[in-house]
Structure formats: structure tokens, C-alpha cells
Tab-separated table of C-alpha atoms in Angstrom:
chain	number	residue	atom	x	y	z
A	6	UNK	CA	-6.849	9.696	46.567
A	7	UNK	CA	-4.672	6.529	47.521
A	8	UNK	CA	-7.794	4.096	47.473
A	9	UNK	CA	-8.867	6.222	43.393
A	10	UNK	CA	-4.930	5.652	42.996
A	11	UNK	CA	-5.093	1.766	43.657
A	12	UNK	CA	-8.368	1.713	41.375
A	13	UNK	CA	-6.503	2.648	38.175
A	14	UNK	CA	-3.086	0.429	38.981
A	15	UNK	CA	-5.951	-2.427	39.715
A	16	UNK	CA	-7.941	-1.477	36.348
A	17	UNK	CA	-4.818	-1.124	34.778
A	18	UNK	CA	-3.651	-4.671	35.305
A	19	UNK	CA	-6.865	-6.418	34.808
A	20	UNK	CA	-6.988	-4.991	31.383
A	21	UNK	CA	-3.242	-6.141	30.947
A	22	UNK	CA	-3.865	-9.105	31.960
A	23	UNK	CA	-6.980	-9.075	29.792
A	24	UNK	CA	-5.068	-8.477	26.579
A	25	UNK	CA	-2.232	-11.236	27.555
A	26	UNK	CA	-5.009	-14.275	27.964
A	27	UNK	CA	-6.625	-13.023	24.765
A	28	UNK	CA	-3.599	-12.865	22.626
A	29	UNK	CA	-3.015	-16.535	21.935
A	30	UNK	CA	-6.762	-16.623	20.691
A	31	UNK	CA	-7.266	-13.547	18.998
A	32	UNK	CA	-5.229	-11.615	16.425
A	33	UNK	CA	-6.484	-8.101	17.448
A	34	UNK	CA	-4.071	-7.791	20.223
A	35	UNK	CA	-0.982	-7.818	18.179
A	36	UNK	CA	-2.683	-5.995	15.231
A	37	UNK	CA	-3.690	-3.302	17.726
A	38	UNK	CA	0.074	-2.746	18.687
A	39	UNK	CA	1.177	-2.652	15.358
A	40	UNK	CA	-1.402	-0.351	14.201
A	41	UNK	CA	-0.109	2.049	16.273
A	42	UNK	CA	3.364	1.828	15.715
A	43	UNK	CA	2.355	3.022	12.149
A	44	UNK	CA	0.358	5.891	13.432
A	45	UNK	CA	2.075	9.047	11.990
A	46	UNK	CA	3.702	7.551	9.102
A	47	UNK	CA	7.332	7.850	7.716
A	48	UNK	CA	6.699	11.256	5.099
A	49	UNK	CA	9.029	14.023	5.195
A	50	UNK	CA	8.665	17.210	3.651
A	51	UNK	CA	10.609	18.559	0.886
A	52	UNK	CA	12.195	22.095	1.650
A	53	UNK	CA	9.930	23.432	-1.046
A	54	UNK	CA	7.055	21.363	0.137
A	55	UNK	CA	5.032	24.707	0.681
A	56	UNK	CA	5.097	25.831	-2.870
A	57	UNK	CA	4.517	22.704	-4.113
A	58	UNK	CA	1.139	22.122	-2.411
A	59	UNK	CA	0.174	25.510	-3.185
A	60	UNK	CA	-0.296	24.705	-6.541
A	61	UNK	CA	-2.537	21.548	-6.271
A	62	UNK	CA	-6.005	21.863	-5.109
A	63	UNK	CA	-7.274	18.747	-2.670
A	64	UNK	CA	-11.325	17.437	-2.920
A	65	UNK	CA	-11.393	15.193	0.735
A	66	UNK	CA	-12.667	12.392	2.192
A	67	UNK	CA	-15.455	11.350	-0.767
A	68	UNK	CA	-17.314	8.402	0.619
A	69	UNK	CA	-17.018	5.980	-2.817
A	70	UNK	CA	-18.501	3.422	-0.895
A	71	UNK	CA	-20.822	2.564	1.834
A	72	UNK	CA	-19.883	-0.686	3.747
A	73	UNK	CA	-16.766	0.627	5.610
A	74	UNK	CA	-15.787	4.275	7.168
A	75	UNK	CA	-12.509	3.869	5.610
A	76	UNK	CA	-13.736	3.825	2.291
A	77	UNK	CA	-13.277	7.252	1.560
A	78	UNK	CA	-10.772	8.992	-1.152
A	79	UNK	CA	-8.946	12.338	-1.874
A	80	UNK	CA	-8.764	13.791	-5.394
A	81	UNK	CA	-5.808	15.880	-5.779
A	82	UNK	CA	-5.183	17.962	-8.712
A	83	UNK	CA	-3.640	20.421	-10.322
A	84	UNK	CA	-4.804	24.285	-9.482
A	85	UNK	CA	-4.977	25.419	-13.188
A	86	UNK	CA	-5.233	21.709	-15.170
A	87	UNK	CA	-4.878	21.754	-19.191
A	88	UNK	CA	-7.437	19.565	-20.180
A	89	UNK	CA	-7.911	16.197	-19.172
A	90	UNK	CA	-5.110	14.736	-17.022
A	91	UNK	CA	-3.678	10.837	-16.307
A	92	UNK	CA	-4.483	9.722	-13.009
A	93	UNK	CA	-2.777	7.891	-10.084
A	94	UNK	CA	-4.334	5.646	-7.961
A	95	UNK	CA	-2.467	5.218	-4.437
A	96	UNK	CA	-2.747	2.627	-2.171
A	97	UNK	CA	-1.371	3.684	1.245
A	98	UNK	CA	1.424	0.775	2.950
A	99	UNK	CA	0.576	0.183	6.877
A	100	UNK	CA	0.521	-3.935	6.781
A	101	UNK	CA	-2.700	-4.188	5.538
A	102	UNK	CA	-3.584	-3.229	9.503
A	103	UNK	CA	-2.945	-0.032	9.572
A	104	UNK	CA	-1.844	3.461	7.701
A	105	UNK	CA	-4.322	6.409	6.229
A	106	UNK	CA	-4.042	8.340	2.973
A	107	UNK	CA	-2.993	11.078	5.048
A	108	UNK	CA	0.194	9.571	5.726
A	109	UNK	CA	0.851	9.668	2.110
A	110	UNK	CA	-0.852	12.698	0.790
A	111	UNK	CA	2.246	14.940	0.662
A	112	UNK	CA	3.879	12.661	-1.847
A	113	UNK	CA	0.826	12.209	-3.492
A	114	UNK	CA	0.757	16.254	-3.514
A	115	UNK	CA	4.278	16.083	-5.017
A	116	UNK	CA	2.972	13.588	-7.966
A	117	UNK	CA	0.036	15.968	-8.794
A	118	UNK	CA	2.142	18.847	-8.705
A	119	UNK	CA	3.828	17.761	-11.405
A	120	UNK	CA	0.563	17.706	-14.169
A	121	UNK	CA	-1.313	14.867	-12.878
A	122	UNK	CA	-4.608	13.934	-10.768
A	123	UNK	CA	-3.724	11.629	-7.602
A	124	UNK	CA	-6.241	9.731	-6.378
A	125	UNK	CA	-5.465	8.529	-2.572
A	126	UNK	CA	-8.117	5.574	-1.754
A	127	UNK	CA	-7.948	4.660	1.910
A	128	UNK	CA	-9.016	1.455	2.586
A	129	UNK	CA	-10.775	-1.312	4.740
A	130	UNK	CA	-8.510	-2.461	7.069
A	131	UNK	CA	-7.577	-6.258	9.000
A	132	UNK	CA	-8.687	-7.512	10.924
A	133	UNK	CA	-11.976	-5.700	10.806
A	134	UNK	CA	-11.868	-6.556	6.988
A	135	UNK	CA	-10.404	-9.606	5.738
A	136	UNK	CA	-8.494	-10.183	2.700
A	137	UNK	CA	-9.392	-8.771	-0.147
A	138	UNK	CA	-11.581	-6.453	0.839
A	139	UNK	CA	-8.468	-3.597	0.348
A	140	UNK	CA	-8.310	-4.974	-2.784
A	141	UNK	CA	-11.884	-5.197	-3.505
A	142	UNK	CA	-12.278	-1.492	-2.404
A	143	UNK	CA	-9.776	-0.159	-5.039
A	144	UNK	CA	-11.802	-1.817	-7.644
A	145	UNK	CA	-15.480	0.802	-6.013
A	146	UNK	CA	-12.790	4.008	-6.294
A	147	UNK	CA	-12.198	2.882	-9.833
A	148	UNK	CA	-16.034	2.753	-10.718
A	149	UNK	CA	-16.409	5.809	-8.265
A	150	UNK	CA	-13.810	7.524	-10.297
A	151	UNK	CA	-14.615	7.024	-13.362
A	152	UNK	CA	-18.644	8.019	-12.789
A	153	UNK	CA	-16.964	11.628	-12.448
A	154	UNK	CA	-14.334	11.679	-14.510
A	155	UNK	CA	-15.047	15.160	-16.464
A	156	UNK	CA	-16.169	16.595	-13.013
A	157	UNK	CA	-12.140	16.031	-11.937
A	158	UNK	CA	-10.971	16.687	-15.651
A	159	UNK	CA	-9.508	13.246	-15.666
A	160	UNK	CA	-8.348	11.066	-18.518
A	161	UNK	CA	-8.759	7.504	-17.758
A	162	UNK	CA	-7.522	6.400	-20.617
A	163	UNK	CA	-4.401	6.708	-18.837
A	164	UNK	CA	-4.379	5.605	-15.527
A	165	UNK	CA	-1.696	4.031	-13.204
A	166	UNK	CA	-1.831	2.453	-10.019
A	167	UNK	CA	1.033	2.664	-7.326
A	168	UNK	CA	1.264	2.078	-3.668
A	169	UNK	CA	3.523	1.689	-1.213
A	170	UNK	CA	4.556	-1.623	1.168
A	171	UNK	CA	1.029	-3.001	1.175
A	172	UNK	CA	-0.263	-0.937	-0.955
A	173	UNK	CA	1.987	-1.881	-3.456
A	174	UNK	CA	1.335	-5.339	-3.298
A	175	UNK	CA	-2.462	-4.428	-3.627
A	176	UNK	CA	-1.593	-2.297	-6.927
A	177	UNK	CA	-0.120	-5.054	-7.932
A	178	UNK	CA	-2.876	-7.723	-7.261
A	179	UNK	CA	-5.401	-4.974	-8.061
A	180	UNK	CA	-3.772	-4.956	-11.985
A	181	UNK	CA	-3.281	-8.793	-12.146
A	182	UNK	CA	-6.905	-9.064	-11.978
A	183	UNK	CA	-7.680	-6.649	-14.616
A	184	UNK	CA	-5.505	-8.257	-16.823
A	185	UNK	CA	-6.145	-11.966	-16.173
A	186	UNK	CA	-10.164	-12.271	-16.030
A	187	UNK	CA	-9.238	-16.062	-14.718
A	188	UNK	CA	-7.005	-14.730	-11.711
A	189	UNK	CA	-9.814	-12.318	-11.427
A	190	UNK	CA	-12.865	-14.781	-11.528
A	191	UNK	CA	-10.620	-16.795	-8.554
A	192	UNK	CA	-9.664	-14.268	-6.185
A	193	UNK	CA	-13.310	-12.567	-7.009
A	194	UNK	CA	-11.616	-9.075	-7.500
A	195	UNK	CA	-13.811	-6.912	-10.171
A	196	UNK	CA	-12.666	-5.966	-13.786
A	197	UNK	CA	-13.106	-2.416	-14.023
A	198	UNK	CA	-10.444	-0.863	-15.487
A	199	UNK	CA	-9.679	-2.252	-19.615
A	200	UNK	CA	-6.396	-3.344	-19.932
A	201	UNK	CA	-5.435	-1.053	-22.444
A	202	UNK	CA	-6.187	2.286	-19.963
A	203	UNK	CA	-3.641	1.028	-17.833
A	204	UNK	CA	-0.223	2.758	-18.879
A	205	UNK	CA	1.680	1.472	-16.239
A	206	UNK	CA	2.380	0.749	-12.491
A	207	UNK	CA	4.391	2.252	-9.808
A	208	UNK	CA	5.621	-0.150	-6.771
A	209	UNK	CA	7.530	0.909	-3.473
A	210	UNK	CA	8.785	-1.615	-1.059
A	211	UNK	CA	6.249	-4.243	-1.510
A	212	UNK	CA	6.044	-7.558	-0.327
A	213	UNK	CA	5.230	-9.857	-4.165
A	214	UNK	CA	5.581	-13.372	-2.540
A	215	UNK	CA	3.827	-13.342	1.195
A	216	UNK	CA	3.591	-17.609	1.237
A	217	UNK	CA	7.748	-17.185	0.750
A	218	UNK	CA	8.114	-14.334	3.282
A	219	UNK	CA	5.331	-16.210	5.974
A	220	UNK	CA	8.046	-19.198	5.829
A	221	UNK	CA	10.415	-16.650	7.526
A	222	UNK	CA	8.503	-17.373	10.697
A	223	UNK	CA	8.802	-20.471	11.994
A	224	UNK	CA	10.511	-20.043	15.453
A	225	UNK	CA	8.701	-18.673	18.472
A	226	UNK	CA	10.634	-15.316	18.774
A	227	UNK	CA	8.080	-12.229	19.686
A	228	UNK	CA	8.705	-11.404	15.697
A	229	UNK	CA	7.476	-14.266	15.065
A	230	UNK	CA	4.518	-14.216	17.366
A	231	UNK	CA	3.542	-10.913	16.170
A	232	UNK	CA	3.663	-11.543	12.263
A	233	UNK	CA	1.770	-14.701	12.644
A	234	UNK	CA	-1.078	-12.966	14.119
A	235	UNK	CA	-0.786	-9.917	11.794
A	236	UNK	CA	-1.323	-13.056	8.802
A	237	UNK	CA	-4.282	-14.312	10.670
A	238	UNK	CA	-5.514	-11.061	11.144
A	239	UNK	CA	-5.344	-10.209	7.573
A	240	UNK	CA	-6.715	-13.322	6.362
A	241	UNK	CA	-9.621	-14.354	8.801
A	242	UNK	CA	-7.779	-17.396	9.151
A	243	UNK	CA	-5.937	-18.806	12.032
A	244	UNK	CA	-4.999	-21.674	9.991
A	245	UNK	CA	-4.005	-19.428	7.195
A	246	UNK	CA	-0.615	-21.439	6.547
A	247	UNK	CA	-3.033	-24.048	5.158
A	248	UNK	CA	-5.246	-21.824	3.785
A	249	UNK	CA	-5.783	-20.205	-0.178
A	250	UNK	CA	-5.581	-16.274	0.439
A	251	UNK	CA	-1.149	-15.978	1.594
A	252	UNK	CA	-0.902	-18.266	-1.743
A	253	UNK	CA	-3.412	-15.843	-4.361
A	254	UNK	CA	-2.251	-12.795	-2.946
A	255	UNK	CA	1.502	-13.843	-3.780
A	256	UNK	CA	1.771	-11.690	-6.992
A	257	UNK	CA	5.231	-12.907	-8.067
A	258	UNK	CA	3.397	-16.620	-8.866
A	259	UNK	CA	0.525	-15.258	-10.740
A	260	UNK	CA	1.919	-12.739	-13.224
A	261	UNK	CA	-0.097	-12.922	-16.610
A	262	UNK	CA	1.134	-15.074	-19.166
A	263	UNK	CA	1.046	-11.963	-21.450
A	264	UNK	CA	2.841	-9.443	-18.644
A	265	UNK	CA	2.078	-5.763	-17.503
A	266	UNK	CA	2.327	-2.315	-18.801
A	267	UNK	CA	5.142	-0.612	-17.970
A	268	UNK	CA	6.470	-1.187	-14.100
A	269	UNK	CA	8.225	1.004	-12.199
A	270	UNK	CA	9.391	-0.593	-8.772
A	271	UNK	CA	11.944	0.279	-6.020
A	272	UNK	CA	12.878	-0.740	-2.477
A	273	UNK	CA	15.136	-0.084	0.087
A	274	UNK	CA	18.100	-2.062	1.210
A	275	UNK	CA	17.994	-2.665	5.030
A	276	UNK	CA	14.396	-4.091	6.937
A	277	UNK	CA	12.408	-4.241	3.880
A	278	UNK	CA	11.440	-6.266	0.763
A	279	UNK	CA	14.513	-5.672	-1.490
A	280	UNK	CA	15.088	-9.507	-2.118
A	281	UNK	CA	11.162	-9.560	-3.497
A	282	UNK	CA	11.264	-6.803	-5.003
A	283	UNK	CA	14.043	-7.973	-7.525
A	284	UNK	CA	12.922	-11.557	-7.787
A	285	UNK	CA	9.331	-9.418	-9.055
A	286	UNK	CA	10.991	-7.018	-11.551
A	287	UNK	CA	12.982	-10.279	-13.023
A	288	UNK	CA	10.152	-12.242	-13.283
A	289	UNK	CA	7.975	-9.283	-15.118
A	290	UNK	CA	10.851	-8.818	-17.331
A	291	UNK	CA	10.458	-12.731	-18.362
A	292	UNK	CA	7.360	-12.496	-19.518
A	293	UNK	CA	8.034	-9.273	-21.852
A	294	UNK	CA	7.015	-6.291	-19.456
A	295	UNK	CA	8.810	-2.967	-19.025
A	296	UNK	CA	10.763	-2.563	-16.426
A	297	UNK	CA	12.182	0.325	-14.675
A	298	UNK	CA	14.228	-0.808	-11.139
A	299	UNK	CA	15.610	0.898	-8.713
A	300	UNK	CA	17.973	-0.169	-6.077
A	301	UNK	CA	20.984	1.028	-4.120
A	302	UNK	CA	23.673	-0.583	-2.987
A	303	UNK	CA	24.189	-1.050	1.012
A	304	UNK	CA	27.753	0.249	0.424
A	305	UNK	CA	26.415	3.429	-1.218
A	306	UNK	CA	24.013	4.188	1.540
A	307	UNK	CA	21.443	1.909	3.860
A	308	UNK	CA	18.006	2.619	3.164
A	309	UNK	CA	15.096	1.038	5.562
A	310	UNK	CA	11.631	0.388	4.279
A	311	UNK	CA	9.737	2.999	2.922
A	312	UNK	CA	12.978	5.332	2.171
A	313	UNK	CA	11.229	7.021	-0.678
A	314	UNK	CA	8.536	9.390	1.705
A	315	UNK	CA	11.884	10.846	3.628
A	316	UNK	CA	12.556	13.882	0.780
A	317	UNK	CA	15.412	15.137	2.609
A	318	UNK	CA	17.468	12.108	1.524
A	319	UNK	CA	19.371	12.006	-1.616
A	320	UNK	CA	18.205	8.343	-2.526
A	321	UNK	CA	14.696	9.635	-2.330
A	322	UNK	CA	14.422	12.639	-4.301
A	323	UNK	CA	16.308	10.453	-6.977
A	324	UNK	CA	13.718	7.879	-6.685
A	325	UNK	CA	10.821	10.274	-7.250
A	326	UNK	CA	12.626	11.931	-10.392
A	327	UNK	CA	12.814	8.615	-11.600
A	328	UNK	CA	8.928	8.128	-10.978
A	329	UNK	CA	8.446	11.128	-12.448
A	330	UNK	CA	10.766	10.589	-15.577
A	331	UNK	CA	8.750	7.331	-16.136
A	332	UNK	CA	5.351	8.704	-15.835
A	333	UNK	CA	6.191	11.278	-18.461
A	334	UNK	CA	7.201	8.352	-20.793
A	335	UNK	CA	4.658	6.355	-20.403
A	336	UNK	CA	1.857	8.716	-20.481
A	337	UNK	CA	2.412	9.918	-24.816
């Protein structure tokens, strides 16, 4: 037993010290660790979460494309739909490194609930993808999507696109492209979806400006350690300071000369975006785009990243009427 004992504690540390020499040359080590910090996600349930998913129906895990495992989808409708219905696309958050549409499916059940179809697209993750292959993959659901269309009694002549954290930064970059064929033709991101299907976008806690917020990290803290790899990791580039990607997928400098549809946005007010997330809605607003923002004050109540999946706070259930209120709006 002692010498099977002494085995494991040696195996142990070898693989420790494995992981240690590799880090400096390899972003995998830190992208590991944060991967599974954002294992379980941050959802909550509603108190009447039960009867709420008993009246949506859930199609899983369609493959809607083959290069990646992870590119698989849920369709999540209404039980008893009246005709044709708008759609959501959701983009799960997890750093572009991590997260799963399951970690977002009850809120997505909570949308659909309401009288639309959810569609919840995971996919390809860093660093065994590279930027913008999440991106890229939204753009296959779409054409996936729309293929079948009548089969889920969708109407995609109104169709929005939200996500949370990363994922909202991927909605975002995701509509930029349909909108701007130049942007598009640069970043090499499909045109799918006409510009005049998409009624509007819904954005929580993203990060608009990731050259600003990559500045952030200059010192040699662990943070900083860790984000710097987590960039590298996403991008394929150690060098990715000097590199094109942090710069095109910075949404807040490449918003179409002739704006969005309608943009609903909100963030948090403690460890999160918030500062983005207004400089985004201001600069949307400046070029003639509806906007609908939502923040709260830190003397009203602190809020961390992601405060809109815990449905047992006030500040969240107010958020998702608000959603809802502007989906209704939008949708006529």
C-alpha cells in the first residue's frame, strides 16, 4: 500500500510539475483552469420554473454541423405554437473557453415560454478553435435553421440574436457582419441572415471593446497571467497584442455606418463589463439605433457579471420583463 501510496503522490507531482513548465509556452494550462471554473454555470431557477418548462417542448443536441462536437443546437418551443413564431438565437457566455447551452437553457426555456422559438447554438470552443470559429458556427445554425424552418414553425422573418458575456459579444459581431458585407468580407464571417429579418438584438454583460479591456493587463499579477493566455488561447496567437483578431472582434469600433435594429443591452455593476457596455449603447445610439439600457446603480444593489440567470433576484426578473417587453415591441 505505502510503496502504491508513494506512486500516486510521485505521479501526482510529475504531472504538476508537468503543467507548471508548460504554462509559459502553452495557453491550454490556464484555459483548462478556467474552463472549469465555469463548469455549472451561474442559472437559477425561478420559483415557478416547473410550470414554465412544462409548457415548452425541447428538440436536443441537432448536429448543424460536422467539423466540431460542439456544434450542436437545441430548438425550444412552445408546446401548442400559433403559427409561425420569431426566433432567438443564443450564444452561451463562458470566455470563449468554456460554457454549454445547457448552462443557459432554463432562461432560454423562460424566453420560449413566453410565445417564441429559442434556438441555443453551442459552439466551438478556444483554444481547440480559434477565433472566429464561434462566430463562424452561428452563421451554419443560421443556414441549419432556416433549411427547417416550417418543420420548427418558425418565422425568420423575425429573428434576434442575444447572448450572454461572450456570447454577447459574438451576437454582436455575428450582426455586424450581416449588416456590413465589408466588415463581413474582412473578418470572413458569412452573410446569411438579410438585414431586414433581423428585428433586433439582445446583449448581457458583454465585453464590445477587447483591444481596450486587453490593455487592463499589463502587470505580471496571476490575473494578468491568466487573461493573457486566455487571449492567446482564443486567438491562436501568442503575439496577439500585435496581431488583427483582439482589434476586429472589438465591436464598439466597427458599428455600421447605418446602425442596428433595435438593441437591447444590460450589465451588471460589480466584476463585469458595465463601463463597455454603456460606452456600446452610446455609441449605437450615435449612429441612429434603438436603444433599450439597463443598468443599476451600485447604491441600489451590487450586481456581479452575469446577474440576469440568478431569477431569485429582484434586478433580474426586472431585467427579463424588460427583455420580454422589448421583444413584444419589436416583433409587430
Amino acid at each position: 500500500m505505502t510503496i502504491v501510496l508513494k506512486w500516486i503522490a510521485k505521479a501526482i507531482l510529475t504531472g504538476f510539475s508537468f503543467v507548471l513548465l508548460l504554462w509559459p509556452f502553452s495557453p491550454r494550462p490556464a484555459c483548462w483552469f478556467l474552463r472549469n471554473l465555469f463548469r455549472f454555470g451561474t442559472y437559477i431557477r425561478p420559483k415557478n420554473y416547473s410550470a414554465l418548462r412544462a409548457r415548452v417542448e425541447i428538440a436536443r443536441d441537432l448536429r448543424y454541423g460536422p467539423s466540431n462536437k460542439k456544434c450542436t443546437l437545441d430548438v425550444i418551443s412552445p408546446a401548442a405554437p400559433s403559427g409561425p413564431l420569431p426566433v432567438v438565437f443564443w450564444l452561451h457566455g463562458g470566455a470563449y473557453i468554456a460554457g454549454d447551452k445547457a448552462d443557459v437553457e432554463g432562461y432560454c426555456v423562460q424566453i420560449a415560454a413566453r410565445g417564441y422559438i429559442v434556438v441555443n447554438v453551442n459552439y466551438p470552443l478556444a483554444p481547440e478553435a480559434v477565433y472566429p470559429a464561434g462566430v463562424r458556427s452561428a452563421a451554419d445554425a443560421c443556414s441549419f435553421i432556416a433549411a427547417r424552418a416550417d418543420t420548427f414553425n418558425i418565422d425568420l422573418s423575425r429573428a434576434y440574436f442575444a447572448g450572454d458575456s461572450a456570447g454577447a459579444q459574438m451576437s454582436a459581431q455575428f450582426v455586424t457582419a450581416q449588416i456590413d458585407a465589408e466588415y463581413a468580407q474582412k473578418v470572413k464571417i458569412p452573410q446569411v441572415v438579410p438585414r431586414e429579418c433581423i428585428r433586433g438584438m439582445g446583449l448581457f454583460c458583454g465585453l464590445y471593446d477587447a483591444a481596450a479591456y486587453a490593455g487592463n493587463f499589463d502587470s505580471h499579477t496571476p490575473v494578468s497571467y491568466v487573461v493573457k493566455r486566455v487571449f492567446w488561447g482564443v486567438t491562436g496567437n501568442a503575439e496577439w497584442r500585435h496581431g488583427p483578431e483582439i482589434e476586429e472582434a472589438s465591436v464598439l469600433r466597427h458599428i455600421p455606418p447605418s446602425g442596428f435594429p433595435p438593441v437591447f443591452l444590460t450589465d451588471g455593476n460589480i466584476g463585469t463589463f458595465t463601463e463597455q457596455g454603456m460606452a456600446y449603447a452610446e455609441a449605437l445610439r450615435d449612429c441612429g439605433t434603438p436603444v433599450e439600457d439597463t443598468f443599476y446603480p451600485r447604491s441600489v444593489t451590487l450586481l456581479p457579471h452575469e446577474y440576469q440567470f440568478n431569477m431569485r433576484r429582484a434586478a433580474a426578473q426586472h431585467a427579463f420583463g424588460l427583455f420580454m417587453e422589448f421583444l413584444e415591441r419589436t416583433k409587430k
